[in-house]
Coordinates of C-alpha atoms in Angstrom, one line a residue:
Chain V
M1 CA -14.5 -12.7 -19.6
A2 CA -11.4 -12.8 -19.0
T3 CA -10.2 -14.8 -22.7
N4 CA -11.4 -11.6 -24.3
A5 CA -8.1 -10.5 -25.5
S6 CA -7.9 -7.9 -28.1
S7 CA -5.4 -9.7 -30.0
Q8 CA -8.5 -12.0 -31.0
V9 CA -8.6 -9.0 -33.2
V10 CA -5.4 -7.3 -33.8
R11 CA -3.1 -8.7 -35.2
T12 CA 0.6 -9.2 -35.3
G13 CA 3.1 -10.1 -37.6
A14 CA 6.1 -12.0 -36.9
G15 CA 9.0 -8.6 -36.7
A16 CA 5.9 -6.7 -34.1
R17 CA 5.9 -9.8 -31.7
F18 CA 9.3 -10.1 -32.1
V19 CA 9.6 -6.6 -30.7
I20 CA 6.9 -7.1 -28.4
Y21 CA 8.8 -10.4 -26.7
T22 CA 11.5 -8.2 -26.5
L23 CA 10.4 -5.0 -25.2
L24 CA 8.7 -7.5 -22.8
A25 CA 12.0 -9.2 -21.3
I26 CA 13.6 -6.2 -20.9
F27 CA 10.8 -5.0 -18.2
C28 CA 11.4 -8.6 -16.6
L29 CA 14.6 -7.5 -16.3
Y30 CA 13.6 -4.5 -14.7
Y31 CA 11.9 -5.3 -12.3
L32 CA 13.7 -8.4 -11.3
L33 CA 16.9 -6.2 -11.3
P34 CA 16.8 -5.1 -7.5
L35 CA 15.6 -8.7 -6.5
Y36 CA 18.5 -10.0 -7.8
V37 CA 20.7 -7.5 -6.3
M38 CA 19.5 -8.2 -3.0
V39 CA 19.3 -12.0 -3.3
V40 CA 23.7 -11.7 -5.1
N41 CA 25.0 -9.0 -2.6
S42 CA 23.3 -11.0 0.4
L43 CA 25.9 -14.0 -0.5
K44 CA 29.3 -12.3 -0.6
P45 CA 31.7 -10.8 1.6
L46 CA 31.4 -7.2 1.6
S47 CA 34.9 -6.5 0.1
E48 CA 33.7 -7.5 -3.3
I49 CA 30.7 -4.8 -2.7
Q50 CA 33.1 -2.5 -1.8
A51 CA 35.7 -3.5 -5.1
G52 CA 32.7 -2.3 -7.7
G53 CA 31.1 -6.2 -8.1
M54 CA 27.5 -5.2 -7.2
M55 CA 26.2 -6.9 -10.5
S56 CA 28.6 -9.8 -10.5
L57 CA 27.9 -13.4 -9.2
P58 CA 29.9 -14.0 -5.9
R59 CA 33.0 -15.4 -6.2
E60 CA 33.3 -16.3 -2.5
W61 CA 30.0 -17.9 -1.6
T62 CA 29.2 -16.8 1.7
V63 CA 25.9 -17.2 4.3
A64 CA 27.8 -15.0 6.9
P65 CA 25.6 -12.2 6.4
W66 CA 22.4 -13.9 6.8
Q67 CA 23.8 -15.4 10.0
S68 CA 24.9 -12.3 10.9
A69 CA 21.5 -10.4 10.1
W70 CA 19.5 -12.9 11.1
A71 CA 21.5 -13.2 14.8
T72 CA 24.1 -10.7 15.4
A73 CA 23.7 -7.7 13.7
Q74 CA 23.6 -4.1 16.0
I75 CA 20.2 -2.9 15.6
G76 CA 19.4 -0.1 17.9
V77 CA 21.5 -0.4 21.0
A78 CA 21.7 -4.1 21.0
A79 CA 23.5 -6.6 18.7
T80 CA 20.3 -9.3 18.3
G81 CA 20.4 -9.3 14.9
L82 CA 16.4 -8.9 13.5
K83 CA 15.5 -12.2 15.3
P84 CA 13.9 -10.4 17.4
Y85 CA 11.9 -9.0 15.5
F86 CA 10.7 -10.4 13.1
V87 CA 9.3 -12.7 15.9
N88 CA 7.4 -9.0 17.1
S89 CA 6.0 -8.5 13.5
I90 CA 4.3 -11.9 13.7
L91 CA 3.0 -11.3 17.1
M92 CA 1.5 -8.4 16.2
V93 CA 0.5 -9.8 12.5
V94 CA -1.3 -12.8 13.6
P95 CA -4.4 -11.2 16.1
A96 CA -4.6 -8.1 14.4
V97 CA -5.2 -10.3 11.0
A98 CA -7.4 -13.1 12.2
I99 CA -9.8 -10.5 14.2
S100 CA -9.4 -7.6 11.5
T101 CA -11.2 -10.4 9.2
V102 CA -13.8 -12.0 11.4
L103 CA -15.0 -8.6 12.3
G104 CA -14.9 -7.4 8.1
A105 CA -16.9 -10.4 8.1
L106 CA -19.6 -9.8 10.2
N107 CA -19.6 -6.4 9.2
G108 CA -20.4 -7.5 5.4
Y109 CA -22.8 -9.7 6.2
V110 CA -24.6 -7.2 8.5
L111 CA -24.1 -4.3 5.6
T112 CA -25.3 -6.4 2.6
K113 CA -28.0 -8.8 4.3
W114 CA -29.5 -7.1 7.4
R115 CA -29.7 -3.5 5.8
F116 CA -31.7 -0.7 7.6
R117 CA -32.0 3.1 6.9
G118 CA -28.3 4.8 7.0
D119 CA -26.4 1.5 6.2
T120 CA -24.7 2.9 2.6
I121 CA -23.6 6.7 4.7
I122 CA -21.8 3.9 7.7
F123 CA -20.0 1.7 5.0
G124 CA -19.2 5.2 3.2
L125 CA -17.7 6.3 6.7
L126 CA -15.9 3.3 7.4
L127 CA -14.5 3.6 4.0
F128 CA -12.9 6.7 3.9
G129 CA -11.7 5.6 6.9
C130 CA -9.1 3.8 4.9
F131 CA -7.8 5.9 2.8
I132 CA -7.1 9.0 5.3
P133 CA -3.7 9.8 5.9
F134 CA -2.9 8.2 9.4
Q135 CA -0.6 11.4 9.9
M136 CA -4.3 12.5 10.9
V137 CA -4.3 10.1 13.8
L138 CA -0.9 10.0 15.0
I139 CA -1.2 12.8 17.9
P140 CA -4.1 11.1 19.5
M141 CA -3.2 7.8 18.7
A142 CA -0.2 7.9 20.6
R143 CA -1.5 9.5 23.4
M144 CA -5.2 7.0 23.8
L145 CA -2.4 4.2 23.5
G146 CA -0.7 5.9 26.7
L147 CA -3.6 5.8 28.4
M148 CA -4.9 2.6 27.8
G149 CA -1.2 1.4 28.9
L150 CA -0.5 -0.2 25.6
A151 CA 2.2 2.6 24.1
G152 CA 4.9 1.2 23.2
T153 CA 3.6 -2.9 23.2
V154 CA 3.3 -5.1 20.3
P155 CA -0.4 -5.4 21.5
G156 CA -0.8 -1.8 21.1
L157 CA 0.4 -1.9 17.8
V158 CA -2.4 -4.9 17.3
F159 CA -4.8 -3.0 18.5
V160 CA -3.8 -0.1 15.7
H161 CA -3.6 -2.2 12.8
L162 CA -7.0 -3.6 13.6
V163 CA -8.8 -0.6 13.9
Y164 CA -7.5 1.0 10.9
G165 CA -7.7 -2.6 8.8
I166 CA -11.3 -2.8 9.7
G167 CA -12.5 -0.5 6.9
F168 CA -10.9 -2.7 4.2
S169 CA -11.8 -5.9 5.3
T170 CA -15.7 -5.0 5.8
L171 CA -15.1 -3.5 2.2
Y172 CA -14.0 -7.2 0.6
F173 CA -16.8 -8.7 2.6
R174 CA -19.7 -6.6 1.4
N175 CA -18.5 -6.6 -2.1
Y176 CA -18.5 -10.5 -2.1
Y177 CA -21.4 -11.1 -0.3
Q178 CA -23.3 -8.2 -2.5
Q179 CA -23.3 -10.8 -5.2
F180 CA -24.7 -13.9 -2.7
P181 CA -28.8 -14.8 -3.2
T182 CA -30.3 -12.9 -0.7
E183 CA -33.1 -15.5 -1.4
L184 CA -31.0 -18.1 0.3
V185 CA -31.4 -15.8 3.7
R186 CA -34.9 -15.1 3.4
A187 CA -35.8 -18.6 3.1
A188 CA -33.9 -19.3 6.1
M189 CA -35.3 -16.3 8.0
I190 CA -38.6 -18.0 7.4
D191 CA -37.5 -21.4 8.4
G192 CA -36.7 -19.5 11.9
A193 CA -32.9 -19.3 11.5
G194 CA -31.7 -16.8 13.7
F195 CA -28.6 -14.1 12.7
F196 CA -25.6 -16.4 13.5
T197 CA -27.0 -19.9 12.4
I198 CA -28.0 -18.2 9.2
F199 CA -24.1 -16.4 9.2
R200 CA -22.5 -19.6 10.6
R201 CA -24.4 -22.0 7.9
I202 CA -25.0 -20.1 4.8
M203 CA -22.2 -17.6 4.5
L204 CA -19.5 -18.8 6.1
P205 CA -19.1 -22.1 4.0
S206 CA -19.0 -20.0 0.7
S207 CA -16.8 -17.7 1.6
G208 CA -13.6 -19.2 1.3
P209 CA -11.9 -17.2 -1.5
I210 CA -12.8 -13.6 -0.2
A211 CA -11.4 -14.9 3.5
V212 CA -8.3 -15.7 1.6
V213 CA -7.8 -12.1 -0.2
C214 CA -9.0 -10.3 2.9
I215 CA -6.3 -12.6 4.5
I216 CA -3.5 -11.9 2.3
W217 CA -4.0 -8.3 1.9
Q218 CA -4.4 -7.5 6.0
F219 CA -1.1 -9.6 6.2
T220 CA 0.7 -7.9 3.6
N221 CA -0.3 -4.2 4.5
I222 CA 0.2 -4.6 8.1
W223 CA 3.8 -7.1 7.9
N224 CA 4.2 -3.6 5.4
D225 CA 3.6 -1.0 7.8
F226 CA 6.2 1.4 9.0
L227 CA 4.3 4.6 9.8
F228 CA 2.8 2.8 12.9
G229 CA 5.6 0.9 13.9
A230 CA 8.0 3.6 14.1
S231 CA 5.5 6.2 15.9
F232 CA 4.1 3.1 18.6
S233 CA 6.8 0.7 19.7
D234 CA 10.0 0.8 21.9
F235 CA 13.2 -0.9 21.1
D236 CA 12.3 -3.8 22.3
S237 CA 8.7 -4.1 20.4
Q238 CA 9.7 -3.2 16.9
P239 CA 7.9 -4.5 13.9
M240 CA 10.6 -6.1 11.4
T241 CA 10.5 -3.1 8.9
V242 CA 11.5 -0.8 11.6
A243 CA 14.5 -2.7 12.5
L244 CA 15.5 -3.3 9.4
N245 CA 15.8 0.5 8.5
N246 CA 17.7 0.7 12.1
L247 CA 19.5 -1.9 10.8
V248 CA 20.3 0.4 7.2
Q249 CA 20.6 4.1 8.7
S250 CA 23.0 3.3 11.5
S251 CA 25.9 5.2 11.2
T252 CA 28.3 3.9 13.3
G253 CA 31.0 1.4 12.1
V254 CA 31.2 0.3 8.2
K255 CA 28.0 -0.1 6.0
E256 CA 28.1 -4.0 6.3
Y257 CA 25.9 -3.7 2.7
N258 CA 25.8 -7.7 2.5
V259 CA 24.0 -7.7 5.9
H260 CA 21.4 -4.9 5.0
F261 CA 20.9 -6.9 1.8
A262 CA 20.1 -10.0 3.5
G263 CA 17.9 -8.1 6.1
A264 CA 16.0 -6.9 3.7
I265 CA 15.3 -10.4 1.4
M266 CA 14.4 -11.7 5.9
A267 CA 11.8 -8.7 5.6
A268 CA 10.3 -9.5 2.4
L269 CA 10.3 -12.9 2.6
P270 CA 6.7 -13.7 4.0
T271 CA 5.2 -11.7 2.1
L272 CA 6.6 -12.7 -1.2
L273 CA 6.0 -16.3 -0.1
V274 CA 3.0 -15.4 0.3
Y275 CA 2.3 -13.1 -3.1
I276 CA 3.9 -16.7 -5.1
V277 CA 1.8 -18.9 -3.6
A278 CA -1.3 -17.4 -3.1
G279 CA -0.9 -14.9 -6.2
R280 CA -4.4 -15.1 -7.6
Y281 CA -5.5 -13.9 -4.8
F282 CA -3.7 -11.4 -4.0
V283 CA -4.3 -9.8 -7.1
R284 CA -7.8 -9.9 -6.6
G285 CA -7.5 -8.3 -3.3
L286 CA -5.4 -5.4 -4.6
M287 CA -7.8 -4.3 -7.9
A288 CA -10.9 -5.2 -5.4
G289 CA -9.4 -2.4 -3.0
S290 CA -9.1 0.3 -5.8
V291 CA -11.6 -0.6 -8.6
K292 CA -14.7 -1.0 -7.3
G293 CA -16.0 1.0 -4.0
Chain Y
M1 CA -23.7 -12.0 23.8
A2 CA -27.1 -13.2 25.7
T3 CA -29.3 -15.0 22.7
T4 CA -30.8 -17.3 24.5
A5 CA -32.9 -16.8 27.4
N6 CA -35.3 -14.1 26.9
T7 CA -39.0 -13.5 26.0
R8 CA -40.8 -13.4 22.7
A9 CA -40.8 -10.0 23.2
G10 CA -37.2 -9.7 24.1
N11 CA -36.2 -11.7 20.9
D12 CA -38.0 -9.7 18.6
W13 CA -36.4 -6.3 20.0
L14 CA -33.0 -8.3 19.9
R15 CA -33.8 -10.1 16.7
N16 CA -34.1 -6.7 15.3
A17 CA -31.0 -5.2 16.8
L18 CA -28.6 -8.1 16.6
P19 CA -27.7 -7.0 13.5
K20 CA -26.9 -3.1 14.8
L21 CA -25.5 -4.5 17.8
V22 CA -22.8 -7.1 15.8
L23 CA -21.9 -3.7 13.7
S24 CA -21.7 -1.2 16.3
P25 CA -18.1 -2.0 17.8
S26 CA -17.2 -1.5 14.2
F27 CA -18.6 1.8 13.9
A28 CA -18.0 3.3 17.2
M29 CA -13.8 2.3 16.4
V30 CA -14.2 4.2 13.5
V31 CA -16.0 6.8 14.8
I32 CA -13.6 7.5 17.6
F33 CA -10.0 6.3 16.2
V34 CA -10.7 8.0 12.9
Y35 CA -13.6 10.7 13.1
G36 CA -12.7 11.8 16.7
F37 CA -9.0 11.6 15.8
I38 CA -9.3 13.7 12.8
L39 CA -11.3 16.3 15.1
F40 CA -8.8 16.5 17.4
T41 CA -5.9 16.6 14.9
F42 CA -7.6 19.7 13.3
Y43 CA -8.9 21.5 16.7
L44 CA -4.8 21.4 17.8
S45 CA -3.4 22.8 14.9
F46 CA -5.8 25.8 16.0
T47 CA -3.5 25.5 19.5
D48 CA -0.4 26.5 20.4
S49 CA 0.4 22.8 21.0
R50 CA 4.7 22.5 21.3
I51 CA 5.6 19.3 22.6
L52 CA 2.5 17.8 23.8
P53 CA -1.2 18.7 23.3
S54 CA -2.3 22.2 24.4
Y55 CA -5.8 23.7 24.7
G56 CA -4.7 27.6 24.0
L57 CA -6.5 28.5 20.7
V58 CA -4.3 30.4 18.7
G59 CA -6.4 31.1 15.3
W60 CA -4.9 30.5 12.3
E61 CA -1.0 31.3 12.8
N62 CA -0.1 28.0 13.1
Y63 CA -1.0 27.6 8.9
A64 CA 0.1 31.7 8.1
K65 CA 3.4 30.4 10.1
L66 CA 3.2 26.6 7.9
F67 CA 2.9 28.4 4.8
K68 CA 5.8 31.0 5.2
L69 CA 8.3 27.8 6.6
R70 CA 10.7 27.1 3.7
A71 CA 10.8 23.2 4.9
W72 CA 7.1 23.2 3.7
G73 CA 7.2 24.8 0.8
I74 CA 10.0 22.7 -0.2
A75 CA 7.4 19.1 0.9
I76 CA 4.7 21.0 -1.6
D77 CA 6.7 21.7 -4.2
N78 CA 8.2 18.0 -3.7
L79 CA 5.3 16.5 -3.6
L80 CA 4.1 18.0 -6.9
I81 CA 7.1 16.8 -8.9
F82 CA 7.3 13.5 -7.4
G83 CA 3.7 13.1 -7.6
S84 CA 3.3 14.4 -11.5
L85 CA 5.7 12.1 -12.6
Y86 CA 4.9 9.1 -10.8
I87 CA 1.5 9.6 -11.7
I88 CA 2.3 9.8 -15.3
I89 CA 5.1 7.6 -15.6
C90 CA 3.1 5.0 -13.8
C91 CA 0.3 5.1 -16.1
L92 CA 2.6 5.1 -19.3
L93 CA 4.3 2.5 -18.2
G94 CA 1.5 0.7 -17.3
L95 CA -0.8 0.9 -20.3
A96 CA 2.0 0.2 -22.3
L97 CA 2.9 -3.0 -20.5
A98 CA -1.0 -3.8 -20.4
I99 CA -0.9 -3.6 -24.1
L100 CA 2.2 -5.4 -24.9
L101 CA 0.8 -7.9 -22.4
D102 CA -2.8 -7.9 -23.9
Q103 CA -1.0 -9.5 -27.4
K104 CA -1.9 -13.3 -26.8
I105 CA 1.5 -14.1 -25.2
R106 CA 3.5 -16.4 -24.0
A107 CA 3.5 -17.2 -20.1
E108 CA 1.6 -14.3 -19.5
G109 CA 0.9 -15.2 -16.4
F110 CA 4.6 -15.6 -15.6
I111 CA 5.1 -12.2 -16.6
R112 CA 2.3 -10.3 -14.9
T113 CA 3.6 -12.4 -11.9
I114 CA 7.5 -10.7 -12.4
Y115 CA 5.4 -7.4 -13.3
L116 CA 3.5 -7.5 -9.9
Y117 CA 5.6 -8.7 -7.1
P118 CA 7.6 -5.4 -5.9
M119 CA 3.5 -4.8 -4.8
A120 CA 4.2 -7.6 -2.1
L121 CA 7.1 -5.4 -0.4
S122 CA 7.6 -3.2 2.2
F123 CA 8.6 0.2 0.9
I124 CA 11.6 -0.1 3.4
V125 CA 12.7 -3.3 1.5
T126 CA 12.0 -1.2 -1.7
G127 CA 14.5 1.9 -0.5
T128 CA 17.2 0.0 1.1
A129 CA 17.7 -1.9 -2.0
W130 CA 17.4 1.1 -4.5
K131 CA 19.4 3.2 -2.1
W132 CA 22.2 1.3 -2.4
F133 CA 22.3 0.4 -6.2
L134 CA 22.2 4.0 -6.9
D135 CA 24.5 4.9 -4.0
P136 CA 27.7 6.6 -6.5
G137 CA 30.2 4.0 -4.1
I138 CA 28.8 1.0 -4.3
G139 CA 26.0 0.9 -6.8
L140 CA 25.4 1.7 -10.7
Q141 CA 28.7 4.3 -11.0
A142 CA 31.0 1.7 -9.1
V143 CA 29.8 -0.8 -11.4
M144 CA 30.2 1.5 -14.4
H145 CA 33.8 2.3 -13.6
S146 CA 34.9 -1.1 -12.4
W147 CA 33.7 -2.2 -15.8
G148 CA 35.9 0.1 -17.7
W149 CA 33.4 3.1 -18.2
E150 CA 35.3 5.7 -16.0
S151 CA 33.6 8.6 -17.1
F152 CA 30.0 7.2 -16.0
A153 CA 28.5 9.6 -13.2
F154 CA 25.1 8.8 -11.9
E155 CA 25.2 10.6 -8.2
W156 CA 21.4 11.8 -8.3
I157 CA 20.9 10.4 -5.7
K158 CA 23.5 12.9 -3.5
D159 CA 22.7 15.8 -5.8
R160 CA 20.4 18.5 -4.1
D161 CA 18.8 18.9 -7.0
M162 CA 18.2 15.2 -8.7
A163 CA 17.8 13.6 -5.4
I164 CA 13.9 14.1 -5.8
Y165 CA 13.4 11.6 -9.0
T166 CA 15.3 9.0 -7.8
I167 CA 11.8 8.5 -5.5
V168 CA 10.1 8.4 -8.4
I169 CA 12.7 5.6 -9.7
A170 CA 12.0 3.6 -6.9
A171 CA 8.0 4.4 -6.6
V172 CA 7.5 3.6 -10.0
W173 CA 9.4 0.2 -10.0
Q174 CA 6.7 -0.5 -6.9
T175 CA 4.1 0.2 -8.2
S176 CA 3.7 0.4 -12.1
G177 CA 3.4 -3.4 -12.4
F178 CA -0.4 -2.8 -10.2
V179 CA -0.8 0.1 -12.7
M180 CA -0.4 -2.7 -15.7
A181 CA -2.6 -5.1 -13.6
M182 CA -5.7 -2.6 -13.9
F183 CA -5.2 -2.0 -17.5
L184 CA -5.3 -5.5 -18.3
A185 CA -8.4 -6.1 -16.4
G186 CA -9.8 -2.9 -18.2
L187 CA -8.3 -4.2 -21.6
R188 CA -10.2 -7.5 -21.2
G189 CA -13.5 -5.9 -20.8
I190 CA -13.8 -4.3 -24.1
D191 CA -15.8 -5.7 -26.1
N192 CA -14.7 -7.2 -29.3
E193 CA -17.5 -6.7 -32.0
V194 CA -16.8 -3.1 -32.0
L195 CA -13.3 -3.7 -33.1
K196 CA -14.0 -6.5 -35.2
A197 CA -16.5 -3.4 -37.0
A198 CA -13.7 -1.2 -37.1
Q199 CA -11.4 -3.1 -39.0
I200 CA -13.4 -4.3 -41.2
D201 CA -13.7 -0.5 -41.9
G202 CA -9.7 -0.2 -42.4
A203 CA -8.8 0.9 -39.3
S204 CA -5.2 -0.1 -38.3
N205 CA -4.0 -1.6 -34.9
W206 CA -2.4 2.1 -34.3
A207 CA -5.6 3.4 -35.2
L208 CA -7.8 1.0 -32.9
Y209 CA -6.2 1.5 -29.8
R210 CA -6.0 5.5 -29.9
R211 CA -9.1 5.7 -31.4
I212 CA -11.6 2.8 -29.6
V213 CA -9.9 1.2 -27.0
I214 CA -7.6 3.6 -25.0
P215 CA -10.7 6.1 -24.7
Q216 CA -12.8 2.8 -23.4
L217 CA -10.4 2.3 -20.4
R218 CA -11.1 5.8 -18.7
P219 CA -12.6 3.9 -15.6
A220 CA -9.1 2.0 -15.6
F221 CA -7.6 5.6 -15.8
M222 CA -9.4 7.1 -13.0
S223 CA -9.0 4.4 -10.3
A224 CA -5.4 4.6 -11.7
F225 CA -5.0 8.3 -10.7
V226 CA -6.6 7.9 -7.4
V227 CA -4.7 5.3 -6.0
L228 CA -1.7 6.5 -7.3
A229 CA -2.1 10.3 -6.1
H230 CA -3.5 9.1 -2.9
M231 CA -0.7 6.9 -2.3
A232 CA 1.8 9.7 -3.6
I233 CA 0.2 12.0 -0.6
K234 CA 1.1 9.1 1.5
S235 CA 4.0 8.6 0.7
Y236 CA 6.5 8.3 4.2
D237 CA 8.7 5.0 4.3
L238 CA 10.2 4.9 1.3
I239 CA 11.4 8.6 1.2
I240 CA 12.6 7.3 4.7
A241 CA 14.4 4.3 3.7
L242 CA 15.7 6.0 0.2
T243 CA 16.9 9.1 1.3
G244 CA 15.6 10.4 4.7
G245 CA 13.9 13.3 3.5
G246 CA 18.1 14.2 2.2
P247 CA 20.2 15.5 0.8
G248 CA 19.7 18.3 3.5
T249 CA 16.0 18.5 2.9
A250 CA 15.6 17.9 -0.8
T251 CA 13.2 15.4 -1.1
E252 CA 11.1 16.1 2.0
L253 CA 7.7 15.4 1.4
P254 CA 4.3 16.8 3.3
A255 CA 4.2 13.5 5.1
T256 CA 7.7 13.2 6.6
F257 CA 7.4 17.2 7.5
M258 CA 4.3 16.4 9.5
Y259 CA 6.5 13.2 11.5
S260 CA 9.7 15.0 12.0
Y261 CA 7.8 19.0 13.3
T262 CA 5.8 16.9 15.9
F263 CA 7.4 14.4 17.0
T264 CA 11.7 16.1 17.2
R265 CA 11.4 19.4 16.4
N266 CA 8.2 19.7 19.0
Q267 CA 6.3 22.3 16.7
M268 CA 3.2 20.0 17.2
G269 CA 0.8 22.7 16.7
I270 CA 2.3 23.1 12.8
G271 CA 2.5 19.4 12.4
A272 CA -1.0 18.9 13.1
A273 CA -1.9 21.7 10.6
S274 CA 0.3 20.2 7.9
A275 CA -1.3 16.9 8.7
T276 CA -5.1 18.7 8.4
I277 CA -3.1 20.0 5.0
M278 CA -2.5 16.2 4.2
L279 CA -6.5 15.1 4.8
M280 CA -7.6 17.6 2.8
S281 CA -5.8 17.2 -0.2
I282 CA -6.7 13.4 -0.1
A283 CA -10.2 14.1 0.8
A284 CA -10.8 16.3 -2.7
I285 CA -9.9 13.2 -4.5
M286 CA -11.4 10.5 -2.4
V287 CA -14.7 11.8 -1.3
P288 CA -15.8 12.5 -4.9
Y289 CA -14.6 8.8 -6.1
I290 CA -16.2 6.8 -3.0
W291 CA -19.3 8.8 -3.5
S292 CA -19.6 8.3 -7.0
E293 CA -19.1 4.6 -6.4
L294 CA -21.2 4.3 -3.9
R295 CA -23.9 6.1 -6.3
E296 CA -23.5 3.8 -9.2
K297 CA -24.4 0.9 -7.0
K298 CA -28.2 1.7 -6.0

């Protein structure tokens, strides 16, 4: 199906092809422009930016903005750089992704291979939960985290992301397991294999691709989240996105654009790296999360 | 979970109940933290809550106040402007790029990677990059001036009437590649036989696309619309990073309005009412979509 380009039918002449390639190249420049701006300006002294040189390559190359953004820049009240917040984000992302993926796999398994009355409704409820505007849960969640003693902590953020991440991970595994032959599961049941044995021996070994899709999706979403981070963290538990925003919006002193750009790249690097290494799975996750319910 | 030491009857019961037991923590979490919380916020929208939740009912007063607030009117107008331009431009650009990329392009995978990478970035990163690029003092305008084009002016981000369009620029940059991927997947699913037949009948390339290909992309359009509309309504991070809602309140959207009224202006009742309106508008788009998707599968 993937080889089915309309181009096999639609014929284009040399002139038209020249136009097509030119257009495609122009749009490559458009999409790359902000990345270019960020990289180039994170490597030049502030004075070159202030002199209107944003589009030029650095005349004097320097990594000082990177060092500053990482270790010494003023974030909120402390001059710690982004490093501690980067660590916060990692501490937040890893458990949230791991737990939501495992739960998603189990849920998908139940919803496709151990079906019961009303399971579609349950799935629909889970699914709608992915798309609600989270403004609708901010107020009660703030109180709930307070009651649980998790207000303003990284574990609190893990919990929030876990709760609102389950819908998507369930969606991925459910759609994937739906294609998986139910006969195999039936046969194993007749042989006396139990619920978890079947999951471990039959479902898990073939779940690699969808697990990758799910992990990438959750990682990207949770790493990039801002709303929950801004609502439920204290100064010492802020994730990277919130810290970056504080760095850029801080109104005191000279605006160090080069440091801001270096910080922005640091915040973007983990997800960008995942995208470059496993882009195919990233796109699959995007499509599965939108095209199919 | 105890699975070993049970009687035979207990085993049978467990065997039947186990799948539901496994599902139940997730289900309970969603019932409480999604639907329970929705009900709670909905209830708060009818109370006199200010800095903290309070339970004195005031009827529709918060909604009446909300729709009299100038700030809410601005947020709604902005959402309409931003949302419609965002959806239309993303769809047109996405469709155009998908059709161009579908012409047996060399290095198609490479180009696709470039078009799609913004999707991997946080809106805070996107907002930061565009904020400084559009800043008249150091960005595009300053660059043009330093290149000798002294009269060049591009100050939208500082202009109350134009700032909302800078949000469109950055948001389109972030998402249009994704829409392109959706349309490309749609294009690859179209049956070539029909196209060949039409071509034998003498249809031009233009007619092929207009009459046959694009109408068949209806499902892709539907998905793109649903995804983009729901992203537009939820837009928050990008506004915070790019304009902070300003200049003044020129780029406030419902999501930023809700946040500031609830947490900084201590008008929690009104904040809850605005969140309820946001939920209603998303539900109006998502519920029919999810409903039809789940029904088709049966």
